[in-house]
Tab-separated table of C-alpha atoms in Angstrom:
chain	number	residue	atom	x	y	z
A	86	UNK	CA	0.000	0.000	0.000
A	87	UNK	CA	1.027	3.061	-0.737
A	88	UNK	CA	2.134	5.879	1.753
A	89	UNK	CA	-0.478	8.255	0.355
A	90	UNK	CA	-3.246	5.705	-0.214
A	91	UNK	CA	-2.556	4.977	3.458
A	92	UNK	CA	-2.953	8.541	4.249
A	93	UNK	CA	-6.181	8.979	2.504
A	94	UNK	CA	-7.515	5.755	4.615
A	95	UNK	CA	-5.988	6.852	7.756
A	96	UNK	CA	-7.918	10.290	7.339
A	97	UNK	CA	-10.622	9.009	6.367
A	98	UNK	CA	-11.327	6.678	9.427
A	99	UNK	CA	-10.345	9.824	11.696
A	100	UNK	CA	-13.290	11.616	9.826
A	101	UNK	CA	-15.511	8.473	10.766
A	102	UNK	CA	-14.606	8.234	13.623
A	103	UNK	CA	-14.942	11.898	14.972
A	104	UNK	CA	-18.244	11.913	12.839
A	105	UNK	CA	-19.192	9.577	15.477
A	106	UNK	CA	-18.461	10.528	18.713
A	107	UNK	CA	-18.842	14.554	17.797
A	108	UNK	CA	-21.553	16.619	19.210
A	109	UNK	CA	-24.064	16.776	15.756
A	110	UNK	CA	-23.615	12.641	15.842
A	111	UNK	CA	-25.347	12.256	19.347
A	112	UNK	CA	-27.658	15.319	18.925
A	113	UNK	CA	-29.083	13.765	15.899
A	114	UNK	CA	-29.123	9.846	17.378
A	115	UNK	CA	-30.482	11.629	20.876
A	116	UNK	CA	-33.645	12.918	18.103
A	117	UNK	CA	-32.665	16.881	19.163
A	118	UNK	CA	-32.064	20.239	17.405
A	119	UNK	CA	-29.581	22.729	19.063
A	120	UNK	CA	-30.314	26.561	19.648
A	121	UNK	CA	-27.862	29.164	20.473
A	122	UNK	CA	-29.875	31.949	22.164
A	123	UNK	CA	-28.131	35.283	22.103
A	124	UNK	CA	-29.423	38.003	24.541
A	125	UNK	CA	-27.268	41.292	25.315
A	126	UNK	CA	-25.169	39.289	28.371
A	127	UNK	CA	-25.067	35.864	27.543
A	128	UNK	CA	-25.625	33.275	25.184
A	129	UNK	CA	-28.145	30.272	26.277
A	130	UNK	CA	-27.926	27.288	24.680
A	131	UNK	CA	-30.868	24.441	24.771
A	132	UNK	CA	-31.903	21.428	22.869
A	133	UNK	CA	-35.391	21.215	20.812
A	134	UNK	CA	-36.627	18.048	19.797
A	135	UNK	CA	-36.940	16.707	16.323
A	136	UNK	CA	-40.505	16.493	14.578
A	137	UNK	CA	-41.316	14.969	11.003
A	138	UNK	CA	-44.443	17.543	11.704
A	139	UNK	CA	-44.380	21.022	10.804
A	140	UNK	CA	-47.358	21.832	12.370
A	141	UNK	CA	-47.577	23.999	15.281
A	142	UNK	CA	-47.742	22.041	18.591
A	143	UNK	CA	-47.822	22.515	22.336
A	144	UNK	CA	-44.501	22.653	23.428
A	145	UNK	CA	-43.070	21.243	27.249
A	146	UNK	CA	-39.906	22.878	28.746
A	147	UNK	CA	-38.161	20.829	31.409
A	148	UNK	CA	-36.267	22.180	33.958
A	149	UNK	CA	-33.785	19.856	35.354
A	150	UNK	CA	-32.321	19.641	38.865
A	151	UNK	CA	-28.894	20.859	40.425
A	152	UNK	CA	-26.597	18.655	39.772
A	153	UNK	CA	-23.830	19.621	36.393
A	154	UNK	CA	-24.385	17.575	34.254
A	155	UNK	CA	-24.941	17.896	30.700
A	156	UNK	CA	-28.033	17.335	28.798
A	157	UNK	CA	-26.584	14.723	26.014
A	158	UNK	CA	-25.709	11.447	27.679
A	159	UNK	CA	-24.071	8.939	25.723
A	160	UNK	CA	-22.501	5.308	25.673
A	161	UNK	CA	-21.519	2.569	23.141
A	162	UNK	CA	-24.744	1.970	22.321
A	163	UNK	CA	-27.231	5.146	22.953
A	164	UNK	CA	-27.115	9.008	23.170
A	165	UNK	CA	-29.914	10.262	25.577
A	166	UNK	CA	-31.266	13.562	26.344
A	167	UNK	CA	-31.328	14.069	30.379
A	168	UNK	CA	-34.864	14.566	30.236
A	169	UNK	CA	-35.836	11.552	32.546
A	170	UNK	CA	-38.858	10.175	31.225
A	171	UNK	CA	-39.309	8.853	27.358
A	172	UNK	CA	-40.768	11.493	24.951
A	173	UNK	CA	-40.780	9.006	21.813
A	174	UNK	CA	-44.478	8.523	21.798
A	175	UNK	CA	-45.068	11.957	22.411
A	176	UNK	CA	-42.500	13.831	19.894
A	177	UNK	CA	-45.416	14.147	17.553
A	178	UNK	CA	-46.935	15.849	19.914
A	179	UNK	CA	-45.444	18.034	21.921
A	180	UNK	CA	-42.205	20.217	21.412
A	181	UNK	CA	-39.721	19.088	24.630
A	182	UNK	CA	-37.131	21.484	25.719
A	183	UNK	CA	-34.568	21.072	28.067
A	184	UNK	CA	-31.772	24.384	28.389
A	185	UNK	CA	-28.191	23.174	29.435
A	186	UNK	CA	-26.810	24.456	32.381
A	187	UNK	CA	-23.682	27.461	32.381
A	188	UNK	CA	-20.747	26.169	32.036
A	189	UNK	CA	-21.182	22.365	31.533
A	190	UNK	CA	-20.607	20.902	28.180
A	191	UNK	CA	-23.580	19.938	26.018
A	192	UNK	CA	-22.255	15.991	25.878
A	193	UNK	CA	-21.026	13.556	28.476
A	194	UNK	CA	-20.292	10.096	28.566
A	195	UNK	CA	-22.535	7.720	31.267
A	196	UNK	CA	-19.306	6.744	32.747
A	197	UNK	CA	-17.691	9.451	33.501
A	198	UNK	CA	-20.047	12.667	33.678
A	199	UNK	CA	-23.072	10.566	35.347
A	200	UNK	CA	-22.453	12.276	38.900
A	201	UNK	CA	-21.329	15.611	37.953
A	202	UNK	CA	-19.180	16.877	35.326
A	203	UNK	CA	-15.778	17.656	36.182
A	204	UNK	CA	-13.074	19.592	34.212
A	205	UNK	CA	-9.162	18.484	33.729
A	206	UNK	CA	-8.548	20.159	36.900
A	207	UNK	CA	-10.960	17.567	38.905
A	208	UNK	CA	-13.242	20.613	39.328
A	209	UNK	CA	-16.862	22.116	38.912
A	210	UNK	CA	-16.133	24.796	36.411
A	211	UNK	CA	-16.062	28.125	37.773
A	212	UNK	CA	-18.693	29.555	35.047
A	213	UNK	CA	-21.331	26.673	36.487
A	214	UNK	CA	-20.648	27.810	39.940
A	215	UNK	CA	-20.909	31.855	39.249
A	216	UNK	CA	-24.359	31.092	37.660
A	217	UNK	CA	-25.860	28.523	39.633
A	218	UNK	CA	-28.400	30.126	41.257
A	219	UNK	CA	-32.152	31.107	41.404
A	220	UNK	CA	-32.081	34.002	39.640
A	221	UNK	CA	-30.088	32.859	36.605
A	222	UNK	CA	-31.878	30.172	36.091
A	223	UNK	CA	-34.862	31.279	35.873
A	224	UNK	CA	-33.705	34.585	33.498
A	225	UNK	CA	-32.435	31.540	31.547
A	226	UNK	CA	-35.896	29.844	31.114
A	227	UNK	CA	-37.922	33.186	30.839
A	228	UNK	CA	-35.358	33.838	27.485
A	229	UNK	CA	-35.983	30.449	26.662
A	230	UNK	CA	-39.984	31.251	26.581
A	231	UNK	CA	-39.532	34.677	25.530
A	232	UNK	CA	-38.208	32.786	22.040
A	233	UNK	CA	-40.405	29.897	21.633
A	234	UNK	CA	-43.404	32.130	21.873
A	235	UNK	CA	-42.248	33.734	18.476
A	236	UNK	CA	-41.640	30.505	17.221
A	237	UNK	CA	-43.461	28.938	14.405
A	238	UNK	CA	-43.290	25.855	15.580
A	239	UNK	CA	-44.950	26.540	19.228
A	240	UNK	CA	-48.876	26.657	19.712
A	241	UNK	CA	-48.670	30.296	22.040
A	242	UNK	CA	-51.083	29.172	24.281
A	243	UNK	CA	-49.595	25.776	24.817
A	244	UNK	CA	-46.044	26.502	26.819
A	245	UNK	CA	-45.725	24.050	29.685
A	246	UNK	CA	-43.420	23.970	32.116
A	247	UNK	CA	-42.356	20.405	33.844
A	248	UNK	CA	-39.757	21.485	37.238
A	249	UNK	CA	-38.353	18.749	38.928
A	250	UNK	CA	-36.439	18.700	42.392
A	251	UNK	CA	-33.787	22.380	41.720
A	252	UNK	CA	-36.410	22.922	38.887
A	253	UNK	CA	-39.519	22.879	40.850
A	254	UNK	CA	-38.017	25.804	42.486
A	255	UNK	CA	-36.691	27.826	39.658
A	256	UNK	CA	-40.441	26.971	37.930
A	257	UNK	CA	-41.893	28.429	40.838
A	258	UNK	CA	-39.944	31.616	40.467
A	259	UNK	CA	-40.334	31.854	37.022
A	260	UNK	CA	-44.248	31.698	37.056
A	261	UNK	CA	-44.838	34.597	39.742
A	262	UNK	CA	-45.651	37.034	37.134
A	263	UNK	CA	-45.350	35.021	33.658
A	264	UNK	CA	-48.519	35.243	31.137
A	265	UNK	CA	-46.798	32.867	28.477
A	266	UNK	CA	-46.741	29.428	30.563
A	267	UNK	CA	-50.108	28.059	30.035
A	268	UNK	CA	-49.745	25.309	33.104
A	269	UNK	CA	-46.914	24.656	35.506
A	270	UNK	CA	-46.131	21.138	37.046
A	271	UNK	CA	-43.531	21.060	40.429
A	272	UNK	CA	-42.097	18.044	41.105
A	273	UNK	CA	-40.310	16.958	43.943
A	274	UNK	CA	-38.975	19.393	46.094
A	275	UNK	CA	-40.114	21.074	49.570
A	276	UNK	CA	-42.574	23.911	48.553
A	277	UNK	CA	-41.178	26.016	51.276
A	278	UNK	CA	-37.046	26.337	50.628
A	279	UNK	CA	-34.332	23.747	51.085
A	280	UNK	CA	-33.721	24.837	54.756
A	281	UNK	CA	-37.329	23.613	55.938
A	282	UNK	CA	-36.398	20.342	54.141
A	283	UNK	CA	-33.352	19.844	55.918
A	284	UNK	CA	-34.673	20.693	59.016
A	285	UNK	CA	-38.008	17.635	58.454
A	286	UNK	CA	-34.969	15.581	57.102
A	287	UNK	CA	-33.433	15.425	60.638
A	288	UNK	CA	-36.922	15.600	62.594
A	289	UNK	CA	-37.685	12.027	60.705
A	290	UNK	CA	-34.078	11.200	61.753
A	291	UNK	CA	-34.696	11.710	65.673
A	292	UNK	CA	-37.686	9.822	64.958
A	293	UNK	CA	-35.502	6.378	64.620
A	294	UNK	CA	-33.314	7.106	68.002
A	295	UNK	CA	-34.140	6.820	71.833
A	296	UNK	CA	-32.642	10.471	72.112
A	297	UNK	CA	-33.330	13.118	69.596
A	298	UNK	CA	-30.956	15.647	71.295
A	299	UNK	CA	-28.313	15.572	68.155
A	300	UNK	CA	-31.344	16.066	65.728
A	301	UNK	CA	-32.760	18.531	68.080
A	302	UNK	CA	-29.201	20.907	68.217
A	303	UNK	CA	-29.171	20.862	64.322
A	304	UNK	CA	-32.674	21.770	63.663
A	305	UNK	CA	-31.812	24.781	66.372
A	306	UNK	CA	-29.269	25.584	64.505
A	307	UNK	CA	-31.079	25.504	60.768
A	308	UNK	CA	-33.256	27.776	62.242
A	309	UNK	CA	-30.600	30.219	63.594
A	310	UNK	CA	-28.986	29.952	60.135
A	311	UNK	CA	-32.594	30.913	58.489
A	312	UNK	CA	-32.937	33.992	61.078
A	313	UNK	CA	-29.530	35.294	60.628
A	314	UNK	CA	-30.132	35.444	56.091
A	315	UNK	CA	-30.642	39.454	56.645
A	316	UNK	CA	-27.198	40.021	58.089
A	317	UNK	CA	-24.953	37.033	56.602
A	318	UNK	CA	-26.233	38.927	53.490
A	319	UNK	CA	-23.919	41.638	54.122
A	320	UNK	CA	-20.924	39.455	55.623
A	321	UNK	CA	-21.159	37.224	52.750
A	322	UNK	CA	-22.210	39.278	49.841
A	323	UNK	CA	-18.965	38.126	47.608
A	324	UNK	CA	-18.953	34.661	48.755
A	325	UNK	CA	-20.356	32.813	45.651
A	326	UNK	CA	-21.524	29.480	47.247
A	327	UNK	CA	-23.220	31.683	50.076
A	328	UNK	CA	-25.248	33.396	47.534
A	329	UNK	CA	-25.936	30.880	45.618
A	330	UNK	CA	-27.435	28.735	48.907
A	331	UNK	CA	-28.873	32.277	49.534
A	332	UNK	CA	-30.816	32.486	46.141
A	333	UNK	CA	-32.762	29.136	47.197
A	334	UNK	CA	-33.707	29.842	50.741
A	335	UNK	CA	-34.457	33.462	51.220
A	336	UNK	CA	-38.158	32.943	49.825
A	337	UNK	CA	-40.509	30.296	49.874
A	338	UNK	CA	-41.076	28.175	46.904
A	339	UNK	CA	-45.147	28.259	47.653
A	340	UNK	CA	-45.189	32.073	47.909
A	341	UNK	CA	-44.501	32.381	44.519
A	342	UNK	CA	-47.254	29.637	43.398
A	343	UNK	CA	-49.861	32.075	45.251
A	344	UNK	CA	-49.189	34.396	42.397
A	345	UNK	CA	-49.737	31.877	39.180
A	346	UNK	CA	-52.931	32.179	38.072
A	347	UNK	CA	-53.266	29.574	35.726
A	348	UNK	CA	-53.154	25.427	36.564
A	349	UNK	CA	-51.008	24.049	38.721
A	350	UNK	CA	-49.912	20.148	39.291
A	351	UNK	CA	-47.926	19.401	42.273
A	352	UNK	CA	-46.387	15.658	41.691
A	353	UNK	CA	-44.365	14.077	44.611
A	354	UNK	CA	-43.413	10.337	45.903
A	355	UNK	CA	-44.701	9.160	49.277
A	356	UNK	CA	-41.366	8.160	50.532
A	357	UNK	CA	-39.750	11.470	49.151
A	358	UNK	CA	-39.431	13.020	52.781
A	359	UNK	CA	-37.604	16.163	50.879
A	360	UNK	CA	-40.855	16.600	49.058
A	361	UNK	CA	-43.605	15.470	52.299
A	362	UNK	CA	-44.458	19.372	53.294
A	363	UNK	CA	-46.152	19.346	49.654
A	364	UNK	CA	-48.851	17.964	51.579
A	365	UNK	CA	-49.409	21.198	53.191
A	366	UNK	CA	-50.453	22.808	50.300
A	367	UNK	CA	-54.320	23.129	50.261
A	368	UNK	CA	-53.857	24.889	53.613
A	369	UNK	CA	-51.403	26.832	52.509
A	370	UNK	CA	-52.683	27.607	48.831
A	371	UNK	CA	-56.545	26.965	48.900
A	372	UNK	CA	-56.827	27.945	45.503
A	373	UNK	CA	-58.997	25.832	43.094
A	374	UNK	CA	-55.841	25.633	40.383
A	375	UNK	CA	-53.900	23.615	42.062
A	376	UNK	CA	-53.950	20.259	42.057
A	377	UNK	CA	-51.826	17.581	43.797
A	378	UNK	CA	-50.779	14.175	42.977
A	379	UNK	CA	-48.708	11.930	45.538
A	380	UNK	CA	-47.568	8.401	44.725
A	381	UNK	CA	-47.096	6.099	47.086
A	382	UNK	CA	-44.113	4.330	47.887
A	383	UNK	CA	-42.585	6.889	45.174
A	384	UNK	CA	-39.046	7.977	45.943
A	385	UNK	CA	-37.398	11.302	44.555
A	386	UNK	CA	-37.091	10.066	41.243
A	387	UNK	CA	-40.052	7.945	41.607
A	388	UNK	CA	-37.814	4.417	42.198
A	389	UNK	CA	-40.069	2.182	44.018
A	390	UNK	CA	-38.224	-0.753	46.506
A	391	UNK	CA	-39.204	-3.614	45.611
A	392	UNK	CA	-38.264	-6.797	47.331
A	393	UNK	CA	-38.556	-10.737	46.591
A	394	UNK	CA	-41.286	-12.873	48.227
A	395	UNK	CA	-39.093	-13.605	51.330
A	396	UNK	CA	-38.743	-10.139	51.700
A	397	UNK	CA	-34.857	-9.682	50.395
A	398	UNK	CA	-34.460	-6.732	48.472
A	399	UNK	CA	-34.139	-6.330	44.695
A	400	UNK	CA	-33.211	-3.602	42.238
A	401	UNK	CA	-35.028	-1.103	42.639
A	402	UNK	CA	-38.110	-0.186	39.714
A	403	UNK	CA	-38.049	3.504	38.192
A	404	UNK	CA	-41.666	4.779	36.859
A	405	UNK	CA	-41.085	8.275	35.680
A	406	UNK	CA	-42.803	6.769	31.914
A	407	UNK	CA	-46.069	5.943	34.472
A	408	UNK	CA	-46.021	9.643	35.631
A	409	UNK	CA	-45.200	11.187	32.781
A	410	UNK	CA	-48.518	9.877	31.340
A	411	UNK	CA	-50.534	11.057	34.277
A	412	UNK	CA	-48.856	14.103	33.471
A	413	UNK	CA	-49.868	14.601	29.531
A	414	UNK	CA	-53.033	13.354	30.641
A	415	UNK	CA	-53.621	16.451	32.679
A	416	UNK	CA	-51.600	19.015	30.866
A	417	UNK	CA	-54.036	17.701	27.529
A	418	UNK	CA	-57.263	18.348	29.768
């Protein structure tokens, strides 16, 4: 063989092979379209899914949790968006959207970005960190919405927004005073702020001990930490991770749901003790559009334990497909 023949094949497979693993190849296999949003101070990019249809349809934004991770996972096999539950007998119906988070690249691999992308250094990135808070995220989504509803391919009156766990909270936020989002689902999270979780967290905890004093000194202390927000403001305003922790606590999730005026679906597992205080809600809210759906024996990511018939345990079974259709089911009402 020749040396250039070999360097024509050589090249070649290179082009294959980067063809393959590059960010168009899994967008395309994952069955998404990627937008670069421009605004005056920053760029926002998220992922719209494919359609054969060029009709207009309803169109359902997800809002993903805290962790950063990117919204293309691939392996050997697959390329997945992060959206949780499967949208392939829906994609003819509904527009999904899912915006990637600051800082965090569009693709990861399952084994290595599954708990959290790190950089070369071993480290969050520093741009995911400056912007991971409340109020980014939701300027994020509100750009996000201010651009589908201009979109030909979005019904106007059809936006949905789906928050789960960091997204029920940022969903929350976003709807106080938004017109465009037609209905709003939370799921799983404390309606109240992550301090109030952590503080029924280690109430359940004392629960399981003859002496509750340990739980009893931390919730104390939770509380101290919740009372003192006006003036670690001012001792901590530089401290990134302090405002960031400040951006999720200083209000109450269920305040901001008193201001949405159109439907509301509050989903939540049973044995999700980080999302129990959702019961709370028709005393808190008792508004006729909201509506609340618990399953039981539901976890966070509504796993279910399941166990053999002599009682040993076995993998556990995930059914965010099963709630997903309750879901459609209502949002299509």
């Amino acid at each position: 063989m020749s040396m250039f023949r070999y360097f024509i094949i050589a090249s070649f497979s290179c082009f294959v092979m980067h063809a393959q693993s590059g960010e168009d190849f899994h967008l395309q296999k994952a069955g998404f379209d990627k937008i670069s949003l421009k605004t005056k101070k920053d760029t926002i990019v998220f992922l719209m899914s494919k359609s054969e249809s060029k009709v207009p349809k309803p169109t359902v934004l997800f809002v993903q949790g805290s962790l950063p991770l990117p919204v293309i996972f691939y392996n050997q096999e697959v390329s997945n968006s992060l959206i949780p539950f499967s949208i392939k007998e829906y994609s003819e119906k509904f527009n999904f959207i899912i915006i990637a988070r600051k800082g965090i690249p569009l693709i990861g691999s399952y084994d290595k970005d599954a708990n959290g992308y790190l950089d070369a250094n071993g480290e969050v990135p520093l741009e995911y960190l400056k912007n991971n808070n409340l109020g980014y995220r939701v300027s994020q989504v509100q750009s996000v919405i201010n651009y589908l509803y201009n979109d030909k391919r979005v019904i106007k009156d059809s936006i949905f927004v789906i928050g789960h766990s960091e997204g029920y909270r940022v969903a929350c936020k976003l709807a106080e005073s938004n017109t465009k989002i037609a209905k709003l689902v939370c799921m799983s999270a404390d309606p109240f702020n992550r301090v109030t979780e952590s503080i029924l967290r280690e109430r359940v905890k004392g629960f399981g001990t003859n002496n509750d004093e340990a739980s009893q000194l931390e919730i104390d202390n939770l509380i101290d930490v919740y009372k003192n927000i006006p003036v670690s403001k001012i001792t901590y305003k530089d401290d990134i991770d302090f405002n960031n922790w400040l951006s999720y606590n200083e209000h109450m999730s269920y305040e901001s749901l008193r201001k949405f005026k159109n439907p509301i679906l509050v989903v939540y597992g049973s044995a999700d003790i980080g999302s129990a205080h959702n019961d709370l809600l028709p005393f808190l809210l008792p508004k006729s559009n909201i509506k609340l759906k618990a399953y039981p024996n539901y976890s966070h990511n509504y796993e279910k334990k399941e166990f053999d018939v002599n009682g040993n345990p076995l993998e556990d079974s995930y059914h965010w497909d099963e709630v997903f259709k309750d879901v459609v089911n209502w949002l299509t009402l």
